[in-house]
Short mmCIF file of C-alpha atoms in Angstrom, two decimals:
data_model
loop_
_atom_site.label_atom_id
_atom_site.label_comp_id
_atom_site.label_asym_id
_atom_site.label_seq_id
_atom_site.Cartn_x
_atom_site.Cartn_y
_atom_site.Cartn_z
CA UNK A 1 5.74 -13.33 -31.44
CA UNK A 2 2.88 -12.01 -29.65
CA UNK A 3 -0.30 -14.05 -29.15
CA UNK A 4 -3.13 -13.00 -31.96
CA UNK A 5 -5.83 -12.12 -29.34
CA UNK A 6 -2.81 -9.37 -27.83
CA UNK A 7 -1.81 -8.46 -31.23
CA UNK A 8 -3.43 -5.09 -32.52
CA UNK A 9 -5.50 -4.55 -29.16
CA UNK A 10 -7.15 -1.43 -28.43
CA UNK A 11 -8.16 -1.95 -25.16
CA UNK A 12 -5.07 -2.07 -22.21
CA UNK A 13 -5.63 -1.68 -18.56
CA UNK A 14 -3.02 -0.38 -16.24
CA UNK A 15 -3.19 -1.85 -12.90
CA UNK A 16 0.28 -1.25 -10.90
CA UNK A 17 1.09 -0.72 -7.75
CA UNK A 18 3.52 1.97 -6.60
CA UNK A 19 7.29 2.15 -7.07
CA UNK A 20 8.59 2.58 -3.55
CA UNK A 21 10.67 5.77 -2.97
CA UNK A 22 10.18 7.19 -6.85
CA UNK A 23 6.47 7.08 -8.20
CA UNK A 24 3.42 6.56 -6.71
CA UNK A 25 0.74 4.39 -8.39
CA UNK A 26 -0.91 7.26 -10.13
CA UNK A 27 1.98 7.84 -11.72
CA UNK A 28 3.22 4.56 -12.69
CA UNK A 29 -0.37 4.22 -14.91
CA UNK A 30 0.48 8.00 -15.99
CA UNK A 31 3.93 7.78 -17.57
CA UNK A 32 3.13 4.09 -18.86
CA UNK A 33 -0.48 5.41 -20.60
CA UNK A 34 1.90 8.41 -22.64
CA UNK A 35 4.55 5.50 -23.51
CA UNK A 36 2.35 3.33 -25.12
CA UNK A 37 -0.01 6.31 -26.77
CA UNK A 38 3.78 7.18 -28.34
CA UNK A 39 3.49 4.70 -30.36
CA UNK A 40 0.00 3.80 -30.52
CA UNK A 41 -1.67 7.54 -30.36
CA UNK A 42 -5.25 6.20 -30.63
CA UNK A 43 -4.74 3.47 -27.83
CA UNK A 44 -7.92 3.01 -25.21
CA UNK A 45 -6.30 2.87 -21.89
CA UNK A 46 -7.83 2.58 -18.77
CA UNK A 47 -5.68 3.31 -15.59
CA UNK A 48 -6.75 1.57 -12.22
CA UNK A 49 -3.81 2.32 -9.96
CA UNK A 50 -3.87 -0.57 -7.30
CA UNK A 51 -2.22 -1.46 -3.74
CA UNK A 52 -2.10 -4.08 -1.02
CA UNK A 53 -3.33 -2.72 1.89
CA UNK A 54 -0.08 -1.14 2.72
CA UNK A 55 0.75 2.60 2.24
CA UNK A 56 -0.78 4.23 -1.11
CA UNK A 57 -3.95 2.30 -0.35
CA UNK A 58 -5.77 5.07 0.26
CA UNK A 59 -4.43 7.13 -3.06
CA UNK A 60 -5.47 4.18 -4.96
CA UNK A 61 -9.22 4.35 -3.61
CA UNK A 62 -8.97 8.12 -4.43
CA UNK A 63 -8.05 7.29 -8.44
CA UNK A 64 -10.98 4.49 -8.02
CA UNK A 65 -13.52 7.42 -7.72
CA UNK A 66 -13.72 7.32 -3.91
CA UNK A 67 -13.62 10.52 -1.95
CA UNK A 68 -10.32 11.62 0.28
CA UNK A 69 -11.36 12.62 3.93
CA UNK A 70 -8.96 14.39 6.00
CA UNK A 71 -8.59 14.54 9.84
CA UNK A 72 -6.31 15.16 11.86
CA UNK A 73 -5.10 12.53 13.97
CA UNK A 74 -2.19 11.01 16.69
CA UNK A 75 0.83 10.18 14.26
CA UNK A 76 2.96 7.06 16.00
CA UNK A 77 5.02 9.32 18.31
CA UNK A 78 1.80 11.28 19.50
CA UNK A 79 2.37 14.37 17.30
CA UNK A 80 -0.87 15.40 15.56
CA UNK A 81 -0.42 14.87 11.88
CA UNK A 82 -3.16 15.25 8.50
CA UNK A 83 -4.08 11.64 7.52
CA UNK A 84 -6.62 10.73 5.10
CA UNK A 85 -9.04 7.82 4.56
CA UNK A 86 -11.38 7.08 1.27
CA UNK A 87 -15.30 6.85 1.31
CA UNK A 88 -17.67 5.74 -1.20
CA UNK A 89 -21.30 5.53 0.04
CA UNK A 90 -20.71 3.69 3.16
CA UNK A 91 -17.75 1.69 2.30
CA UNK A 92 -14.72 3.61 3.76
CA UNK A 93 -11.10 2.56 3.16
CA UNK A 94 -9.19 2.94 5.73
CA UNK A 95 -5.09 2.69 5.53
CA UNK A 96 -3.43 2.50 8.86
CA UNK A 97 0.04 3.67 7.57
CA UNK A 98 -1.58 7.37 7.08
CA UNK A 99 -1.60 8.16 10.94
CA UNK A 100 0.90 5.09 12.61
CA UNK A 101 3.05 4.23 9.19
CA UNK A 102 6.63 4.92 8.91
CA UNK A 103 6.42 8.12 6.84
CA UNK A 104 4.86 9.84 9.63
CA UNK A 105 8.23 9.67 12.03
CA UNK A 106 10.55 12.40 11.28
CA UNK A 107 13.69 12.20 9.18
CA UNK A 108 16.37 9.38 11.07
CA UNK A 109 13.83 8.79 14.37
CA UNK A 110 12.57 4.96 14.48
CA UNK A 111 10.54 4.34 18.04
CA UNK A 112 10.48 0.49 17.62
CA UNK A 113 9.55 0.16 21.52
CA UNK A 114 7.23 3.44 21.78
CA UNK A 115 5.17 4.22 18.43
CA UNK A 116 1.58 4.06 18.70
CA UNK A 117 -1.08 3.10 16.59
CA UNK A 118 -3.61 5.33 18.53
CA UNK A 119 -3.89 7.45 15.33
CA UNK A 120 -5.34 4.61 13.27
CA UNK A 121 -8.13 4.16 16.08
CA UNK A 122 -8.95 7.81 15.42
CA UNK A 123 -9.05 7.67 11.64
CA UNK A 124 -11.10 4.30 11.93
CA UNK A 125 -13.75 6.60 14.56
CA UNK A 126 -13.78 9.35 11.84
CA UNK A 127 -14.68 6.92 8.94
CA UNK A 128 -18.02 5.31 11.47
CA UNK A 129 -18.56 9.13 12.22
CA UNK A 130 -18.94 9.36 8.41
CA UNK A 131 -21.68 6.71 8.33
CA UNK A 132 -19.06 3.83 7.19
CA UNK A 133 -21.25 0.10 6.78
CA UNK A 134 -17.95 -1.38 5.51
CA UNK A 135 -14.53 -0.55 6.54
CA UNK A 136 -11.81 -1.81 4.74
CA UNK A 137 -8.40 -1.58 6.52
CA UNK A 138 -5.43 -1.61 5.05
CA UNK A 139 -2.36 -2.51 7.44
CA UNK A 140 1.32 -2.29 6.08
CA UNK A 141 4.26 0.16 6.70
CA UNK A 142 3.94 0.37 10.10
CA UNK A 143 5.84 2.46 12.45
CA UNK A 144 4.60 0.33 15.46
CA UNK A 145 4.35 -3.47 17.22
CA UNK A 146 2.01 -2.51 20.43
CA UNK A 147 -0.24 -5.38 19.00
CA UNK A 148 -3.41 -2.62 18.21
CA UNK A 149 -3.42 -1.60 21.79
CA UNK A 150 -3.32 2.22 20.95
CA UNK A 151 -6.16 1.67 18.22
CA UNK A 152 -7.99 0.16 20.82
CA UNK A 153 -7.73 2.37 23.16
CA UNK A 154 -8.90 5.52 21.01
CA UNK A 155 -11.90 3.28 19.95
CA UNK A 156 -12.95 3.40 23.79
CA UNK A 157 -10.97 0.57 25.49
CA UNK A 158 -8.87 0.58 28.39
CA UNK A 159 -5.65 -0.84 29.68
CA UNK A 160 -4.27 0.00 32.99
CA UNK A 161 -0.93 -1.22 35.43
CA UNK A 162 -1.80 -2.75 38.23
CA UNK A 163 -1.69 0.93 39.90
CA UNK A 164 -4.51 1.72 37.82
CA UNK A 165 -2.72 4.10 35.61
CA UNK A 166 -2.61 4.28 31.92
CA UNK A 167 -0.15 2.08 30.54
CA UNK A 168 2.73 4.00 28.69
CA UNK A 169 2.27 4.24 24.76
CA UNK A 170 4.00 1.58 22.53
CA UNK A 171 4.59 -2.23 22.72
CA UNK A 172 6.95 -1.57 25.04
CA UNK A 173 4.48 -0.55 27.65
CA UNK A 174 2.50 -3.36 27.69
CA UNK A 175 4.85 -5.12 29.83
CA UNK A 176 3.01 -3.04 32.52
CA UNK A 177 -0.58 -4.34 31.63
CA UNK A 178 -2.62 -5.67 34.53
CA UNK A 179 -6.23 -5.19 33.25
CA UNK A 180 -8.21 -4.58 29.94
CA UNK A 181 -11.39 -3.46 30.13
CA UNK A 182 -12.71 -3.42 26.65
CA UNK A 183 -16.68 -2.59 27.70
CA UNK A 184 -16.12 0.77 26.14
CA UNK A 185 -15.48 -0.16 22.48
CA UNK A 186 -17.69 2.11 19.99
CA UNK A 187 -21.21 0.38 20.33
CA UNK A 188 -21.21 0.84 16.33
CA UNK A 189 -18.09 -1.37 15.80
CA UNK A 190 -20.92 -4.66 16.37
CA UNK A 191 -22.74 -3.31 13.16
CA UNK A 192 -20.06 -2.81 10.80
CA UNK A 193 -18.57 -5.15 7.99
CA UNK A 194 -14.85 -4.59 8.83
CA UNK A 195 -12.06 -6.56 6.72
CA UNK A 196 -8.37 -6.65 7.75
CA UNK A 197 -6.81 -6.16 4.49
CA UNK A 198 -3.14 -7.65 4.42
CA UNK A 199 -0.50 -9.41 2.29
CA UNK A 200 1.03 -10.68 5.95
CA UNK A 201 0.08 -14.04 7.39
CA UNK A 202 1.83 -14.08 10.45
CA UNK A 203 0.85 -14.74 13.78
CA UNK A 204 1.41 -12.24 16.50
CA UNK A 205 4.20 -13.22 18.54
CA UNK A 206 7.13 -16.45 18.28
CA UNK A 207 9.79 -17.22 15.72
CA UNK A 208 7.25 -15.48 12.79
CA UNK A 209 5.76 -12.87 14.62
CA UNK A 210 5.26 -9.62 14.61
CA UNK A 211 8.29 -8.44 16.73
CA UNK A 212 10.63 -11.39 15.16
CA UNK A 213 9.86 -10.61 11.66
CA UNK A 214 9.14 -7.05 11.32
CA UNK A 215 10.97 -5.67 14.38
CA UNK A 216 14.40 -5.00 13.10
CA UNK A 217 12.41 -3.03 10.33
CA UNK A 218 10.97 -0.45 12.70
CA UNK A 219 14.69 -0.13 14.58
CA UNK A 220 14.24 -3.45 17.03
CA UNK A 221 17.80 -4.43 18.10
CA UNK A 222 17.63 -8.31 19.20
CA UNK A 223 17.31 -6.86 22.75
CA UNK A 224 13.88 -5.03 21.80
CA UNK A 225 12.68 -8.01 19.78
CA UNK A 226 12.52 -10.06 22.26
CA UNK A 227 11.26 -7.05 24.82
CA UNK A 228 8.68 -6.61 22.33
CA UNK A 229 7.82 -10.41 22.27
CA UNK A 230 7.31 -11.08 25.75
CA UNK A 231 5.22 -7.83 25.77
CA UNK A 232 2.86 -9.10 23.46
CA UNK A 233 2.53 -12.46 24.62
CA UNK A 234 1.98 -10.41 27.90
CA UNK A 235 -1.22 -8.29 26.60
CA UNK A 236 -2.88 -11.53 24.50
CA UNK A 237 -2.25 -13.14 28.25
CA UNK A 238 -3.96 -10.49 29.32
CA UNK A 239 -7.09 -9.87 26.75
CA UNK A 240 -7.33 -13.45 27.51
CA UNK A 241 -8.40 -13.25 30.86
CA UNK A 242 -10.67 -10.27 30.59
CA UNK A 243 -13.37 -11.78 27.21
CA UNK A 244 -12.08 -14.89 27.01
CA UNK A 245 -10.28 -17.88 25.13
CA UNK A 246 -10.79 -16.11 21.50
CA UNK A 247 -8.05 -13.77 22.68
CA UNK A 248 -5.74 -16.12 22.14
CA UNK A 249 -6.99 -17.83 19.24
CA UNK A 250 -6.57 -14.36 17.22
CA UNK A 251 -3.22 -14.42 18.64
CA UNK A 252 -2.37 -17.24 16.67
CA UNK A 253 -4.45 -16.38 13.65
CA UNK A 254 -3.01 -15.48 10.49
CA UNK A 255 -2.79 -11.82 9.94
CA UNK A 256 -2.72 -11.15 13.60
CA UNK A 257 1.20 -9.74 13.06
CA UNK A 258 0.18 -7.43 10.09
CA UNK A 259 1.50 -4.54 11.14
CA UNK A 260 3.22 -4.57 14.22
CA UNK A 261 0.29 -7.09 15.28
CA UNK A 262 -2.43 -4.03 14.35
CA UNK A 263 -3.96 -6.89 13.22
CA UNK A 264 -4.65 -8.54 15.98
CA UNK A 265 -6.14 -5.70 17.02
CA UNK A 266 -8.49 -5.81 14.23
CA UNK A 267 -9.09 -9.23 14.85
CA UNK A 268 -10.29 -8.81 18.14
CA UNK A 269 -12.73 -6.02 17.06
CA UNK A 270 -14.39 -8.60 14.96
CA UNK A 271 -12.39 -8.01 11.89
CA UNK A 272 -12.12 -10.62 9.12
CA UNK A 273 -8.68 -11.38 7.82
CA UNK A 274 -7.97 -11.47 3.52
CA UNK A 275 -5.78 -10.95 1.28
CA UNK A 276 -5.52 -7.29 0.78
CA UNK A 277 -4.92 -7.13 -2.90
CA UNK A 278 -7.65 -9.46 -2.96
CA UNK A 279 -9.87 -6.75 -1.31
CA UNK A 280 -8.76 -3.71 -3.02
CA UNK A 281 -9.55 -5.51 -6.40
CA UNK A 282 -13.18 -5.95 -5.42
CA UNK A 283 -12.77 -2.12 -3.74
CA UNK A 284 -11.60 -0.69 -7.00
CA UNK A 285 -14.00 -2.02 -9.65
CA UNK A 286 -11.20 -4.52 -11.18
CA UNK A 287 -13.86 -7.23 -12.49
CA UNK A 288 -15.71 -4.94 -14.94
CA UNK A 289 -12.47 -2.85 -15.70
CA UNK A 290 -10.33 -5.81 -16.77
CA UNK A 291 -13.86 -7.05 -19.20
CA UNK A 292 -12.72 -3.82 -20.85
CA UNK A 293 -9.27 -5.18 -21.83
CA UNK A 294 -7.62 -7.38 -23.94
CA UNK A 295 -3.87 -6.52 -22.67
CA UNK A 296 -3.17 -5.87 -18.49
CA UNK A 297 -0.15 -3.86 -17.57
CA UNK A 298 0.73 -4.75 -13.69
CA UNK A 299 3.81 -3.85 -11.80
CA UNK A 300 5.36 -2.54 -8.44
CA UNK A 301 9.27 -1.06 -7.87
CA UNK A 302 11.11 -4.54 -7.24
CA UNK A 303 9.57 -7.76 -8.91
CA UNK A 304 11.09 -10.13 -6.49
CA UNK A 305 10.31 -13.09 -4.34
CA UNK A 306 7.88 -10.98 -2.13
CA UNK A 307 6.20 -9.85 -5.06
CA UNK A 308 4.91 -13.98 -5.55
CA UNK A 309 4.15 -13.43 -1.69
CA UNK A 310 0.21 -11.80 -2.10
CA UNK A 311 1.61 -8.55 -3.64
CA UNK A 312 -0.25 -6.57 -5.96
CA UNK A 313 1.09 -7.91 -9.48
CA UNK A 314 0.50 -11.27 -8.67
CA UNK A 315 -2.79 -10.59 -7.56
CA UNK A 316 -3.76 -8.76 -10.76
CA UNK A 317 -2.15 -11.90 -12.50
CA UNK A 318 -4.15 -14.27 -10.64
CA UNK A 319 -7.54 -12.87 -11.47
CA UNK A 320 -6.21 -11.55 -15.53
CA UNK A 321 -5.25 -14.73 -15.79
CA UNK A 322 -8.48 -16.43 -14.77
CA UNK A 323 -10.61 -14.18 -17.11
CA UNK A 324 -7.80 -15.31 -20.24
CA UNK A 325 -6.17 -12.25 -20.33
CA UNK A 326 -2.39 -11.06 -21.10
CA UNK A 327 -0.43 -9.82 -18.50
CA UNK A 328 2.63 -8.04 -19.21
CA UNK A 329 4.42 -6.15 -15.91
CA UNK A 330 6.83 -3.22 -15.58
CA UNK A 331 9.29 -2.86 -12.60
CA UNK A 332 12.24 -0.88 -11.69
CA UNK A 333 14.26 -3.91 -10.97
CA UNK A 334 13.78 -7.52 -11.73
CA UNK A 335 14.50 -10.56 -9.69
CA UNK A 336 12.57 -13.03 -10.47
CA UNK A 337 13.66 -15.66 -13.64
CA UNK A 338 10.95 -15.82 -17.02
CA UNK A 339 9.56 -19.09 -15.81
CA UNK A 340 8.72 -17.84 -11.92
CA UNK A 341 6.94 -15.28 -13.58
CA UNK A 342 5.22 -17.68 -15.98
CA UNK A 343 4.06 -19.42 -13.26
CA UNK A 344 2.50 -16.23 -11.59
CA UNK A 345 0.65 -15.64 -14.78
CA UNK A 346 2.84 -12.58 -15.37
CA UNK A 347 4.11 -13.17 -19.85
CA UNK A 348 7.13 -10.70 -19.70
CA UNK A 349 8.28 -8.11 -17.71
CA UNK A 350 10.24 -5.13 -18.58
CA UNK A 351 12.47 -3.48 -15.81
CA UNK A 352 13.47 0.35 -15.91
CA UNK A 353 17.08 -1.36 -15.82
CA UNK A 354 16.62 -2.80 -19.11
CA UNK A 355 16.56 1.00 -20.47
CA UNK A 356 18.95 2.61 -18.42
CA UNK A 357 21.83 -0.22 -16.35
CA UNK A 358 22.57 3.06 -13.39
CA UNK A 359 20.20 1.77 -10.47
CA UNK A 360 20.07 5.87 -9.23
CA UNK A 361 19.47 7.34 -12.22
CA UNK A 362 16.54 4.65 -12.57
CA UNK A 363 15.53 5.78 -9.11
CA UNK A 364 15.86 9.60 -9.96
CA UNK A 365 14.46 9.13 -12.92
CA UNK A 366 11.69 6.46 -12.94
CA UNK A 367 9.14 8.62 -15.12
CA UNK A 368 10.48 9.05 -18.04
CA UNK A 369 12.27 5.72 -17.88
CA UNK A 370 9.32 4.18 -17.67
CA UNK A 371 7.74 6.34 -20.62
CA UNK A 372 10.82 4.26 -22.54
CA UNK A 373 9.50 1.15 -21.37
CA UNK A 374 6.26 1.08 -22.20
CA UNK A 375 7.17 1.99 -25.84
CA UNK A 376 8.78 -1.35 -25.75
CA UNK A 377 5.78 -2.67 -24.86
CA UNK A 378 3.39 -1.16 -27.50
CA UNK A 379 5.93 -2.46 -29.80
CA UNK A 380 5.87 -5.63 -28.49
CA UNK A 381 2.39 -6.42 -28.44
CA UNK A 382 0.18 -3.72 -29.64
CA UNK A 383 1.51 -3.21 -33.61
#
């Protein structure tokens, strides 16, 4: 039984997040708008693909209306590659996985010790050469841990051995730091609203740091983890010394691990940490979208116990829920039981294994799966 306000709606909002590996965003809101207009032809529906701060950020600023700027930039290993941020008048969005993320390795290759984040320093220098007030920057999907030293560095700082050479790129490298000299940062950094937008909390080094947590993602053996933690330690030790105690309170500051400890980065640039589906909801246009409708569709690949973690659907939730709005959510796998997801403000979800039981064919298939899905939907709560 569906609740009377639900029943016979005409106005649904599609607000997912991508399914990892077989649909981005844009497409989820696609194939779940022609399900539901299957069985409800007339049906308003208004898509607002949304993300986390984490790769597809970008895209999802792109659906939102905002124009896609390309450059080329540094990828993580220091091959040029096309990345892309999002501007709207002077807010640009920013997504630090388009130059440094994971994608941009090639097939196999992880570089846990020697991937860069230089890249993102470029695109964030392209987006103030584009008259960016406001920079939102999305951190997730990282390819790195050097802590934001490479972003740094292509902003105008400088880190040097103790010969007075360059230090080599990567967290690895900063092992060799003797001296930071960060009196070269972009002069227009002071001027600009810049948000670290991020679903991670962690500090940047220790037990649930950056290296520690993340590491073994990227390719850290335990060896490199704890290379890659001493390193770090090494460079806050370091930034410490040359502007001062802050250094290390950012060090310790939530968010400062986003990312292979880009975040700290960020931090130290003036940055302020928040929750980045948080951010991307006030980036997007959520508030007067979700007026629109009586019935929210959320949803990302695997519903799971990082999902209740500051992920997307539970962030649509949250703020659905505080307006007294439905929430239903679509996923290619579930793991989380009916009354978790009560609790996230999440009524029902339907997973493409409901439909079809074959985890690949869900994979190689997710589309029209999903198309199947969202019939069950409309029947459930919009006849």
């Amino acid at each position: 039984m569906v609740d009377a306000a639900v029943h016979g709606t005409r106005g649904v909002l599609v607000a997912a997040d991508k399914f990892k590996g077989s649909l981005t965003a844009v497409q989820v809101a696609e194939r779940v708008t022609a399900g539901l207009r299957r069985v409800v032809p007339d049906l308003q529906v208004e898509a607002l693909p949304v993300a986390d701060g984490g790769d597809g950020t970008v895209d999802a600023a792109v659906a939102a209306g905002f124009e896609r700027r390309e450059i080329r930039v540094a990828g993580p290993l220091g091959d040029e590659v096309t990345a892309a941020f999002a501007l709207r008048g002077d807010t640009a969005v920013v997504e630090m996985a388009e130059a440094s993320g994971l994608q941009r390795l090639p097939a196999g290759v992880l570089a846990p010790l020697t991937a860069s984040t230089y890249g993102s320093g470029e695109l964030l220098r392209a987006a103030l050469d584009a008259g960016a007030r406001t920079i939102v920057f999305g951190v997730g999907g990282s390819a790195t841990t050097d802590g934001g030293a490479g972003m740094l560095s292509a902003l105008g700082a400088r880190f040097s051995t103790a010969a007075g050479e360059p230090i080599p790129p990567g967290g690895g490298g900063l092992a060799e730091l003797a001296h930071a000299d960060l009196s070269g940062l972009d002069p227009r950094l002071a001027s600009v609203e810049f948000v670290l937008a991020s679903d991670v909390d962690n500090p940047l080094t220790g037990p649930k740091g950056a290296p520690a947590v993340y590491g073994p993602q990227k390719g850290a053996s335990p060896q490199d983890v704890e290379t890659l933690d001493a390193a770090l330690a090494h460079y806050a030790k370091v930034l410490e010394e040359a502007i001062g105690a802050g250094a290390a309170e950012y060090a310790a500051s939530p968010g400062a691990g986003a990312a292979g400890g880009i975040g700290y980065g960020a931090l130290i640039l003036g940055a302020r940490f928040r929750a980045g589906i948080e951010v991307m909801l006030d980036v997007l246009g959520f508030a007067p979208a979700l007026a629109r409708a009586s019935l929210v569709i959320t949803g990302e690949g695997s519903l799971d116990e990082q999902t209740l973690h500051g992920k997307a659907p539970v962030g649509v939730a949250t703020a659905a829920r505080a307006a007294d709005k439905e929430v239903v959510a679509v996923c290619g796998r579930l793991a989380l039981a009916p009354e978790v997801l009560g609790r996230a403000g999440i009524r029902r979800a339907y997973a493409l294994t409901d439909v079809e039981p074959d985890v690949s064919k869900c994979i190689a298939d997710a589309g029209p799966i999903l198309e199947r899905v969202a019939e069950h939907i409309a029947r459930d709560f919009l006849l």
